[in-house]
Structure formats: C-alpha cells, structure tokens
Coordinates of C-alpha atoms in Angstrom, one line a residue:
Chain A
X176 CA 182.4 9.6 187.4
X177 CA 184.4 13.0 188.9
X178 CA 187.3 12.1 190.7
X179 CA 189.2 14.9 193.3
X180 CA 193.1 15.0 193.5
X181 CA 194.6 16.6 196.0
X182 CA 197.7 18.3 196.5
X183 CA 199.2 15.0 197.4
X184 CA 197.7 12.1 194.2
X185 CA 195.7 10.0 196.5
X186 CA 191.6 9.5 195.6
X187 CA 189.6 12.0 198.0
X188 CA 185.8 11.9 195.7
X189 CA 184.7 9.6 193.6
X190 CA 180.9 9.4 192.0
X191 CA 178.9 7.6 191.3
X192 CA 180.1 5.7 194.7
X193 CA 180.2 1.5 194.7
X194 CA 178.3 1.0 191.5
X195 CA 180.2 -1.0 189.0
X196 CA 180.6 0.6 185.3
X197 CA 179.9 -2.2 183.1
X198 CA 182.5 -0.1 180.8
X199 CA 186.1 0.8 181.0
X200 CA 187.0 2.3 184.0
X201 CA 187.9 5.4 183.7
X202 CA 186.7 6.3 180.2
X203 CA 184.7 9.3 181.0
X204 CA 187.3 10.9 184.0
X205 CA 187.6 14.5 184.8
X206 CA 190.9 15.0 187.0
X207 CA 191.2 18.5 188.6
X208 CA 194.8 19.2 190.1
X209 CA 194.6 21.3 192.8
X210 CA 198.4 21.5 192.7
X211 CA 198.5 24.6 190.4
X212 CA 196.7 26.5 192.5
X213 CA 200.4 26.3 194.9
X214 CA 202.2 29.4 194.1
X215 CA 205.2 29.5 191.5
X216 CA 208.4 31.1 191.3
X217 CA 211.3 31.1 188.8
X218 CA 214.2 30.1 189.8
X219 CA 216.6 33.1 188.7
X220 CA 220.2 32.7 187.0
X221 CA 222.6 33.8 190.7
X222 CA 226.0 32.9 189.3
X223 CA 228.4 36.2 190.1
X224 CA 226.4 37.1 192.5
X225 CA 227.3 38.7 195.8
X226 CA 225.7 36.5 198.8
X227 CA 223.7 39.6 199.7
X228 CA 222.7 40.0 196.1
X229 CA 221.5 37.0 196.2
X230 CA 220.0 36.8 199.3
X231 CA 218.4 40.0 198.1
X232 CA 216.7 38.6 194.5
X233 CA 215.0 34.9 196.3
X234 CA 213.4 37.0 199.4
X235 CA 211.9 39.1 196.0
X236 CA 210.7 35.6 194.7
X237 CA 209.6 34.8 198.5
X238 CA 212.6 31.8 198.2
X239 CA 215.1 30.2 200.5
X240 CA 218.6 30.9 200.5
X241 CA 220.8 27.9 201.4
X242 CA 224.1 29.9 201.7
X243 CA 226.8 27.3 201.7
X244 CA 230.9 27.9 200.7
X245 CA 233.4 30.8 201.2
X246 CA 232.3 33.5 203.7
X247 CA 233.6 36.5 201.1
X248 CA 233.0 34.8 197.4
X249 CA 230.1 35.0 194.4
X250 CA 227.5 32.8 193.8
X251 CA 229.2 29.8 191.5
X252 CA 226.2 27.1 192.5
X253 CA 223.2 26.8 192.5
X254 CA 220.9 23.6 192.7
X255 CA 217.7 24.0 191.5
X256 CA 219.4 25.4 188.4
X257 CA 218.3 28.8 186.7
X258 CA 214.3 28.3 184.6
X259 CA 213.2 25.4 187.6
X260 CA 209.7 26.4 188.5
X261 CA 209.5 26.1 192.2
X262 CA 206.6 26.5 195.1
X263 CA 207.5 29.5 196.4
X264 CA 209.0 29.1 200.0
X265 CA 211.7 26.4 198.8
X266 CA 215.4 27.0 199.3
X267 CA 216.9 27.7 196.6
X268 CA 220.5 25.8 197.5
X269 CA 223.2 28.9 196.4
X270 CA 227.4 28.0 196.6
X271 CA 229.6 30.8 197.4
X272 CA 233.4 30.3 195.6
X273 CA 235.6 32.9 194.1
X274 CA 235.6 33.3 190.3
X275 CA 236.8 31.7 188.1
X276 CA 240.2 32.5 186.2
X277 CA 240.5 32.7 182.7
X278 CA 243.2 30.6 180.7
X279 CA 244.5 31.8 177.3
X280 CA 246.4 29.3 175.2
X281 CA 247.4 30.3 171.2
X282 CA 249.9 28.8 168.7
X283 CA 252.4 26.9 168.6
X284 CA 255.9 28.6 168.3
X285 CA 257.0 30.0 165.7
X286 CA 253.8 32.1 165.3
X287 CA 253.6 33.2 161.3
X288 CA 252.2 36.1 160.5
X289 CA 249.7 36.0 158.0
X290 CA 248.6 33.0 158.9
X291 CA 246.1 31.4 161.2
X292 CA 246.3 31.8 164.4
X293 CA 244.7 29.9 167.4
X294 CA 243.6 30.8 170.4
X295 CA 240.9 29.9 173.3
X296 CA 239.9 30.7 176.1
X297 CA 239.0 28.5 178.9
X298 CA 237.8 29.2 182.5
X299 CA 238.7 27.0 185.5
X300 CA 237.7 25.8 186.9
X301 CA 234.4 25.7 183.9
X302 CA 231.1 27.4 185.3
X303 CA 228.0 25.7 184.9
X304 CA 225.8 25.1 182.5
X305 CA 223.1 27.4 180.5
X306 CA 225.2 30.3 182.2
X307 CA 225.4 32.6 178.7
X308 CA 229.7 34.0 177.9
X309 CA 231.5 35.8 176.0
X310 CA 234.6 36.3 174.8
X311 CA 235.8 38.9 173.6
X312 CA 239.4 39.4 172.3
X313 CA 242.1 42.3 172.4
X314 CA 244.6 41.5 169.3
X315 CA 246.4 44.7 170.3
X316 CA 247.4 45.0 166.1
X317 CA 244.4 48.0 165.5
X318 CA 242.3 44.9 165.1
X319 CA 239.3 46.1 167.0
X320 CA 237.5 43.4 169.4
X321 CA 234.3 42.1 168.5
X322 CA 232.5 40.0 171.1
X323 CA 232.1 36.0 170.5
X324 CA 231.0 33.2 172.0
X325 CA 233.0 30.6 170.7
X326 CA 236.1 30.4 173.0
X327 CA 238.1 29.7 170.2
X328 CA 239.4 32.4 167.6
X329 CA 241.2 32.6 164.4
X330 CA 243.5 35.7 163.3
X331 CA 245.8 36.9 161.4
X332 CA 247.8 38.6 162.0
X333 CA 249.8 40.8 159.3
X334 CA 253.2 42.7 160.4
X335 CA 255.9 39.9 162.9
X336 CA 256.5 41.8 166.1
X337 CA 255.4 40.8 170.0
X338 CA 252.2 40.9 170.3
X339 CA 250.5 40.5 174.0
X340 CA 246.1 38.9 173.2
X341 CA 244.5 40.0 175.9
X342 CA 240.1 38.4 176.4
X343 CA 237.9 39.6 178.5
X344 CA 235.2 36.8 179.5
X345 CA 231.8 38.5 180.4
X346 CA 230.3 35.5 181.9
X347 CA 226.4 36.2 183.0
X348 CA 226.6 39.6 181.8
X349 CA 227.8 41.0 184.8
X350 CA 231.4 39.3 186.2
X351 CA 233.8 40.4 183.7
X352 CA 237.3 38.3 184.2
X353 CA 240.4 38.6 181.3
X354 CA 243.4 37.2 180.4
X355 CA 246.5 37.2 178.3
X356 CA 249.2 35.8 176.5
X357 CA 252.2 37.4 174.4
X358 CA 252.5 36.1 171.0
X359 CA 255.7 36.5 169.3
X360 CA 255.2 36.5 165.6
X361 CA 257.4 35.6 163.0
X362 CA 258.0 36.2 158.9
X363 CA 257.5 34.1 157.5
X364 CA 261.2 32.5 156.3
X365 CA 261.4 32.6 151.8
X366 CA 260.7 29.5 150.9
X367 CA 264.7 28.0 149.3
X368 CA 264.8 27.8 145.9
X369 CA 265.7 24.8 144.2
X370 CA 264.4 24.6 141.4
X371 CA 264.4 26.9 138.2
X372 CA 261.2 28.6 138.4
X373 CA 258.9 27.5 136.0
X374 CA 256.7 30.7 135.9
X375 CA 258.9 31.2 133.6
X376 CA 258.1 29.7 130.6
X377 CA 254.6 31.4 131.0
X378 CA 256.8 34.6 130.6
X379 CA 258.0 33.1 127.0
X380 CA 258.7 34.8 125.0
X381 CA 256.8 33.4 121.8
X382 CA 258.4 32.6 118.8
X383 CA 257.7 34.7 115.9
X384 CA 254.8 34.3 113.3
X385 CA 255.5 35.1 109.8
X386 CA 252.8 37.2 109.3
X387 CA 253.5 39.7 112.1
X388 CA 257.2 39.4 112.4
X389 CA 257.6 42.1 115.1
X390 CA 254.4 40.7 117.7
X391 CA 255.7 39.4 120.3
X392 CA 253.2 38.0 123.2
X393 CA 253.1 37.3 126.3
X394 CA 251.2 34.7 128.3
X395 CA 250.2 37.4 130.9
X396 CA 248.6 39.5 127.7
X397 CA 244.9 38.5 129.1
X398 CA 242.6 36.6 125.3
X399 CA 240.7 39.4 126.1
X400 CA 244.1 42.1 124.6
X401 CA 244.6 39.2 121.3
X402 CA 240.5 39.2 120.4
X403 CA 241.6 42.6 118.5
X404 CA 243.7 41.2 116.4
X405 CA 242.4 37.9 115.4
X406 CA 239.3 39.9 114.3
X407 CA 242.0 41.4 111.5
X408 CA 244.5 38.3 110.3
X409 CA 244.4 34.7 110.7
X410 CA 248.2 34.3 111.4
X411 CA 246.7 36.5 114.6
X412 CA 244.8 34.3 115.5
X413 CA 246.7 31.4 115.5
X414 CA 249.4 33.5 117.8
X415 CA 246.8 34.1 120.0
X416 CA 246.5 30.3 120.2
X417 CA 250.5 29.6 121.0
X418 CA 250.0 32.3 123.6
X419 CA 248.2 30.0 125.4
X420 CA 250.2 27.3 124.9
X421 CA 252.4 27.6 127.9
X422 CA 250.4 28.1 130.1
X423 CA 248.4 25.0 130.6
X424 CA 250.6 22.1 128.9
X425 CA 249.9 18.8 129.4
X426 CA 252.1 18.3 133.0
X427 CA 251.3 21.5 134.1
X428 CA 249.1 20.4 137.2
X429 CA 252.5 17.4 137.9
X430 CA 254.5 19.9 138.4
X431 CA 252.6 22.6 140.4
X432 CA 251.0 20.3 142.8
X433 CA 255.4 18.9 142.8
X434 CA 256.1 21.9 143.7
X435 CA 253.9 22.5 146.2
X436 CA 255.0 19.4 147.9
X437 CA 257.8 20.7 148.0
X438 CA 258.0 24.0 149.6
X439 CA 255.3 23.0 152.3
X440 CA 258.1 20.2 152.7
X441 CA 260.7 23.2 153.5
X442 CA 258.6 24.4 155.4
X443 CA 257.9 21.9 157.1
X444 CA 262.0 21.5 157.8
X445 CA 262.5 24.5 158.3
X446 CA 260.2 24.7 161.5
X447 CA 261.9 21.5 162.7
X448 CA 264.8 23.5 162.1
X449 CA 264.1 26.6 164.6
X450 CA 261.7 24.4 166.8
X451 CA 265.7 21.8 167.0
X452 CA 267.5 24.8 167.8
X453 CA 265.2 26.7 170.3
X454 CA 264.3 22.6 172.4
X455 CA 269.1 22.2 171.6
X456 CA 269.7 26.5 173.3
X457 CA 266.7 25.7 176.2
X458 CA 268.4 22.8 176.8
X459 CA 272.0 24.6 177.4
X460 CA 270.4 27.7 178.2
X461 CA 269.4 25.8 181.7
X462 CA 272.7 24.5 183.4
X463 CA 274.4 27.8 182.2
X464 CA 271.8 29.5 184.5
X465 CA 271.9 27.4 187.3
X466 CA 274.9 25.2 188.9
X467 CA 273.8 21.9 189.2
X468 CA 275.6 22.4 192.7
X469 CA 275.0 25.2 193.8
X470 CA 277.2 26.5 197.5
X471 CA 275.1 27.2 199.9
X472 CA 276.1 28.0 203.8
X473 CA 273.7 27.2 206.6
X474 CA 274.0 28.1 210.4
X475 CA 273.0 27.3 213.4
X476 CA 273.7 28.9 217.8
X477 CA 274.2 25.4 219.3
X478 CA 274.5 24.4 222.4
X479 CA 274.3 27.1 225.1
X480 CA 276.8 27.3 228.7
X481 CA 275.5 30.4 231.9
X482 CA 277.8 29.9 235.0
X483 CA 277.5 32.6 237.1
X484 CA 280.4 32.8 240.1
X485 CA 278.9 32.5 244.0
X486 CA 275.6 32.1 243.2
X487 CA 274.0 32.6 246.8
X488 CA 275.7 36.6 247.2
X489 CA 274.0 38.7 244.1
X490 CA 270.1 38.1 246.3
X491 CA 270.8 40.4 248.9
X492 CA 268.3 42.9 249.0
X493 CA 264.6 43.2 249.0
X494 CA 262.8 43.5 245.8
X495 CA 260.2 46.4 245.6
X496 CA 256.6 45.8 244.0
X497 CA 254.5 47.2 242.5
X498 CA 251.0 47.0 242.6
X499 CA 248.0 49.0 240.8
X500 CA 243.8 48.7 240.9
X501 CA 241.1 50.0 241.1
X502 CA 239.2 50.9 244.3
X503 CA 235.0 50.5 244.7
X504 CA 233.8 54.4 245.1
X505 CA 232.4 54.2 247.7
X506 CA 228.8 56.2 247.3
X507 CA 228.2 53.0 245.0
X508 CA 228.5 51.0 247.4
X509 CA 225.8 53.4 249.4
X510 CA 223.7 52.9 245.9
Chain B
X114 CA 268.1 59.3 218.3
X115 CA 268.5 55.7 220.4
X116 CA 271.6 53.3 220.2
X117 CA 270.8 49.8 218.1
X118 CA 269.3 46.9 220.8
X119 CA 272.5 45.1 221.9
X120 CA 272.9 41.4 220.6
X121 CA 276.2 39.2 221.1
X122 CA 277.6 40.4 218.1
X123 CA 277.9 43.5 219.3
X124 CA 278.9 42.8 222.5
X125 CA 282.2 41.0 220.5
X126 CA 282.9 44.9 219.2
X127 CA 283.6 42.7 215.7
X128 CA 285.2 44.8 213.2
X129 CA 283.2 46.3 209.8
X130 CA 284.4 43.2 207.2
X131 CA 282.8 40.6 210.0
X132 CA 284.6 38.1 211.4
X133 CA 288.1 37.5 210.8
X134 CA 289.3 36.0 207.1
X135 CA 290.8 32.9 209.3
X136 CA 288.1 32.1 210.1
X137 CA 287.7 30.4 207.0
X138 CA 291.4 28.7 207.2
X139 CA 291.4 27.8 211.7
X140 CA 291.7 24.5 212.7
X141 CA 292.5 22.8 209.1
X142 CA 295.9 22.3 207.0
X143 CA 297.6 24.3 204.1
X144 CA 296.3 21.4 202.0
X145 CA 292.7 21.1 202.7
X146 CA 292.4 24.9 202.5
X147 CA 293.7 24.2 198.9
X148 CA 291.5 21.5 198.9
X149 CA 288.6 23.3 200.0
X150 CA 289.8 26.5 197.8
X151 CA 289.8 24.7 194.4
X152 CA 286.2 22.7 195.2
X153 CA 285.3 26.6 195.7
X154 CA 286.0 28.5 192.8
X155 CA 285.5 25.1 190.9
X156 CA 281.6 25.1 191.6
X157 CA 281.6 29.2 191.7
X158 CA 283.6 30.7 188.6
X159 CA 285.3 34.0 189.0
X160 CA 284.2 34.2 192.5
X161 CA 286.9 34.9 194.8
X162 CA 287.8 33.6 198.3
X163 CA 287.1 36.5 199.7
X164 CA 283.4 36.5 198.8
X165 CA 283.1 33.3 201.0
X166 CA 284.3 35.2 203.8
X167 CA 282.4 37.7 203.4
X168 CA 279.2 35.7 202.9
X169 CA 280.2 32.7 205.8
X170 CA 280.9 36.5 208.0
X171 CA 277.4 37.6 207.2
X172 CA 276.0 34.5 208.3
X173 CA 278.1 34.0 212.0
X174 CA 276.5 37.4 212.9
X175 CA 273.5 36.4 211.9
X176 CA 273.5 33.6 214.3
X177 CA 275.1 35.5 216.8
X178 CA 272.4 38.6 217.0
X179 CA 271.2 37.0 220.1
X180 CA 269.7 39.1 222.6
X181 CA 272.4 38.8 225.9
X182 CA 269.1 39.2 227.8
X183 CA 268.8 35.6 226.9
X184 CA 272.1 34.8 228.2
X185 CA 271.8 36.6 231.8
X186 CA 267.5 34.8 232.5
X187 CA 269.3 31.1 231.6
X188 CA 272.0 32.4 233.5
X189 CA 269.4 33.3 237.2
X190 CA 267.2 30.3 236.6
X191 CA 269.3 27.9 236.6
X192 CA 270.1 29.0 239.7
X193 CA 266.5 30.1 240.6
X194 CA 267.6 33.8 242.0
X195 CA 264.1 35.0 240.0
X196 CA 261.1 33.0 241.8
X197 CA 259.9 34.1 244.2
X198 CA 259.9 37.3 241.6
X199 CA 257.3 35.0 239.1
X200 CA 256.2 33.9 242.0
X201 CA 254.7 37.0 243.1
X202 CA 254.6 38.4 239.7
X203 CA 252.2 35.6 239.0
X204 CA 249.2 38.2 241.9
X205 CA 249.3 41.6 238.8
X206 CA 252.5 42.4 240.7
X207 CA 255.5 44.6 239.4
X208 CA 258.6 43.2 240.8
X209 CA 261.4 45.1 240.3
X210 CA 264.9 42.7 241.7
X211 CA 267.6 44.4 242.7
X212 CA 270.5 42.0 242.2
X213 CA 273.9 42.6 243.2
X214 CA 276.8 42.9 241.7
X215 CA 278.1 39.4 240.2
X216 CA 279.6 37.7 237.3
X217 CA 278.0 35.6 235.1
X218 CA 280.5 33.8 231.9
X219 CA 278.1 32.2 228.8
X220 CA 280.0 29.9 225.9
X221 CA 278.2 29.6 222.8
X222 CA 279.1 26.8 219.9
X223 CA 277.7 27.9 217.0
X224 CA 278.2 26.9 213.6
X225 CA 278.0 27.4 209.8
X226 CA 278.4 24.7 207.0
X227 CA 279.4 25.6 203.4
X228 CA 277.5 23.2 201.3
X229 CA 277.7 22.0 197.4
X230 CA 275.2 20.7 196.5
X231 CA 274.7 17.9 199.4
X232 CA 278.2 17.2 200.3
X233 CA 279.0 19.3 203.3
X234 CA 282.4 21.0 202.2
X235 CA 283.6 22.3 205.6
X236 CA 282.0 23.1 209.9
X237 CA 283.1 25.3 210.7
X238 CA 282.5 25.9 214.8
X239 CA 283.4 27.7 216.6
X240 CA 283.5 28.9 220.4
X241 CA 282.1 32.2 222.2
X242 CA 283.3 32.9 225.8
X243 CA 281.7 35.6 227.4
X244 CA 282.5 37.0 230.9
X245 CA 280.4 39.9 231.5
X246 CA 280.3 41.7 235.3
X247 CA 277.1 43.0 236.2
X248 CA 276.3 45.6 238.1
X249 CA 273.4 47.2 239.5
X250 CA 271.6 45.2 237.2
X251 CA 267.8 45.3 237.8
X252 CA 264.9 43.7 236.8
X253 CA 261.3 43.9 236.1
X254 CA 259.5 41.0 237.2
X255 CA 255.6 40.6 235.3
X256 CA 253.2 37.4 235.1
X257 CA 256.2 34.9 235.7
X258 CA 258.5 36.9 233.0
X259 CA 261.6 39.0 232.4
X260 CA 260.2 42.4 230.9
X261 CA 263.1 44.8 231.1
X262 CA 266.2 45.6 232.2
X263 CA 266.2 48.8 234.3
X264 CA 269.5 50.0 235.3
X265 CA 273.1 48.0 235.6
X266 CA 275.9 47.8 232.6
X267 CA 277.5 44.8 232.2
X268 CA 281.7 45.2 231.4
X269 CA 283.7 41.9 230.3
X270 CA 285.8 39.9 228.1
X271 CA 284.9 37.5 224.7
X272 CA 287.1 35.4 223.0
X273 CA 286.4 33.7 219.3
X274 CA 288.2 30.2 218.6
X275 CA 288.0 27.4 215.7
X276 CA 289.3 24.3 216.6
X277 CA 290.9 25.5 220.2
X278 CA 292.8 28.4 217.8
X279 CA 291.7 31.7 219.4
X280 CA 291.0 33.9 216.3
X281 CA 289.5 37.0 217.8
X282 CA 289.6 39.1 222.0
X283 CA 288.0 42.1 222.3
X284 CA 286.9 43.8 226.0
X285 CA 283.9 44.8 226.3
X286 CA 283.7 48.7 228.2
X287 CA 280.6 49.1 230.5
X288 CA 277.4 49.4 228.3
X289 CA 274.7 50.7 230.4
X290 CA 271.9 48.0 229.6
X291 CA 268.5 50.3 229.4
X292 CA 267.8 51.2 226.6
X293 CA 270.3 48.4 225.1
X294 CA 267.9 45.9 225.4
X295 CA 264.4 45.7 223.8
X296 CA 262.8 41.8 224.3
X297 CA 260.7 41.4 221.3
X298 CA 258.6 39.0 224.5
X299 CA 259.3 38.2 228.0
X300 CA 261.6 35.1 229.2
X301 CA 260.0 33.5 230.5
X302 CA 261.4 32.0 234.7
X303 CA 259.8 29.7 236.7

C-alpha cells in the first residue's frame, strides 16, 4: 500500500483500492511527505541591526520583514527567533527599540585593597535568550581587560585608591554598550593586637643541652638544617626534637582558631563602626545641606484695569489699507 | 545699537537696585517687621535683609516685565476702537490705523509672596498706576491682530504704592514707540 500525503496532511491516494487486508493496517506503509519540497530559510539573528539592515538581510533570504516599535530604533526582538527554519516568503516580526543600558554594580563599601571585590554587569532591559553577550571589564589599575561571557566577576585591587571600573558589553558581536562605577578602595585596617603574640613562642630559644652548650636553635629553622648535626651526635638529635615541640603544641590549633575568630570579629566590628559612622554622617549632613523649610519668593502680575479718557474722540481719521497680490498674466489667459 | 524693548518696568523708571527697600516694611508695624526679620534670619543663617530686599525687588521686576502694548490693546479693545480694522484685515489687508491723542490709565496689582516652607510669611500687594498720554499713534493691524506700533509716542506718570502708601513716583518723559515695541506674537482684537 502506498499513501501520498500532500502539503496538507490529507490522504490523496491509496493502493490497492478498497481491498480489505487481513493484517493490521499500514504495516507496510510508505509515506511521502511532499511538504519538504517547499523552499525554506533560516531566520537570522537580527538583534542590534537598524531597520534598513534587518530589512535587507531578510529580503535577501526571501523573508518578509514586519516592523513595529520605534521608527529609528534598532532590532531588540524578533519572532520567530533566530535559527528557526521557515518557509520563504514568511513574515518575520521585527521589533525596533532602544539599546539596553548597562547597570554596573560593585561591592558594598568599604572595598578593601587586596580582597576579592565582586562586580556585576546587568543589561536593562534584559536581552532575549540566545544572543551572544561578551563583557570586557576595565579595572583602570593596569590590569588588562579580558573578554568574558560572565556578567559577574571578582577583582583584587592592590592599592587603596579611587578606581573607576568600566565594562564594555558587546551584544551579538555588533553592538557595544558601556557602563562604569567608581569604587573607593581603602586599605585594610590593621587588626587590634589585644593578646600577646603566640608566635613569639615559636621563636623561643630552646635551652641548650649539655652536649652542645653553645648551640641555640630556633623553630624557624627548617628541619633539614638540623640534619647534619643529627648525623654526628645523639644530643644534637635531641635538640632537633626539642625544636619541633613549640611548633606543634597540643593546644595550638585551638589557639589559632580562637585567634582567627578574634581577628575576624575585630574586622567585622570595625566594618560595622565605619558603616555606622558613614550613616550617621550622612544623616547629619542631609539637614545641614538642605534647609528643612526653604524660603521661596513667588510673584504674579495680579489684575489689570485700563481705561481711556474720551474714547469717542480717538478715531477721527480714516485708516490706511494696504493690499497686495499677484496679478494674473494676460498671456496665460490667452493660452 | 537699538534700544531695549520697552516694558512696564522701564516705564516706572526704577533705579538700578530695583524697588525701594521700604517695599518690605510698608504696611506693617515695627513689631511685625521685627518678627518677620527674625523668621527670615532664623531660616537663612547669615543672610542679611538687604539680600532678601534684593530678591524681592528682582521678583517684582520680573513680574512687571510686561509689554505696555498689551495694556494699550486692552484699552483699545474695551472701547472697540480697532474693531473695524480687525474686520477689514481678515481678508488679508494690512490696516494702518491712526489714533488721535488720548490718555490711557492703567492700574496693575502685582504681588510678591515670601514663603517659608508651607507658610506664607508675607504677601506684598502693590498697586502700580500708569497714566499715559499717547500721541500720534499708528497701529498696524493684520489678520485681526495688532502686529505693531508704526508711529507715536507716550509720556505721563507712574506711581507705585503698597498698602495705600506711595513708595515710588516717576514722571515718564516722551518715549518714541516705534523700535521700542517688539511683539513676540500678535495681540488678537475683536
């Protein structure tokens, strides 16, 4: 049996005729889809093109552009989307609008030198999916800008200074929009030293042994340096063992952890204090910069009264009238 | 160099500093004046009253930057002196209307308000009285609008009062109007 299906899925032929088949229907069916014979075109990515460019490209693909939106804008949306296969002659809805702007956001203050600072570039309004976007962040500290697909990046500034971070966003390899944000990079405040330094223990001189009264050893010496004496006499080996004791005291990890917690707590406290001071300053500054009740001066012309004495005596003389025009040419009339 | 366009402010012949300083104190008692001064200096630390007087004077000058022809036109229209010319000009003719010597009396009631936040501290209402004698005036009428003064002069007197107290008087010497009148757009007449 052969079925022929035309452009519309309608059965247009059958063989054999009305012969009843004992087996299941269509078990040996061959289907010819003649719809594939229509010429098709792939809808291109039009984002960022102007009306003329988009129209020309669609025309070259034998597609019909249906424009809407801002007259002098660029393509901000299209339907069907890019890479869709459609029949030639089909219409492609092209919406023209304005390019998105870049909103670059930085880390919350304070931004410390040497710490990872996160910057985020956002396009507003967001662009449709499937459009290639490349971000190139400019740090203005000598670091070269590297194009990236990620809108969120981190960066460390080595020094405390005011930096203007910029980003150039390339959309669809043809449209570039830029944004920037100033960042006040500040130095990390020195941690407050409230406890005696435990590290001093590591530099403590170990009591000399009887065998080598003149030898003093510091824990900062790598163990390999103690090896040669170890090969000579046993007491030296003892010295080497003694030097390792202060490095790894039984309570050291706990002390280090406590120390770290203390430092972090101090940094957090300082951050909170700095932010609090800024907020308070801002609160104090606002009323001083702008008066709560500004003095304003308004005015108006008010009403006007006019009057003429003896108006009946004013118009004694006739007015002069001035007329003008273009006289019709007699020759033209004859013609 | 052409002379500046004439305005009501010019007709008053005010000195360089604008309105006299007593404009702020006129019509109120010494106590009220003192209270007013306290409020102003309390709101604007370090500001002298002379600064406020200058600001008020400047605002009044702005308010009185009115083309005097609008006053004349109002008077002529009131007495339908140009009605026939307006009618004729509708057909495209330019009509030059000579007017015999006449006097126009005009009274304006400009005001200035000094506001502190939502509160009006002081509202100064002035009365500006102009008494003008117009001589040899020729008015150009086109498309039912006064489009210019082609000839004539004006002279007379001006007086400014606040709370029925005269604070300024000025005698207006003859001023040739052509060249001093620059109507930005025609003044419609009926």
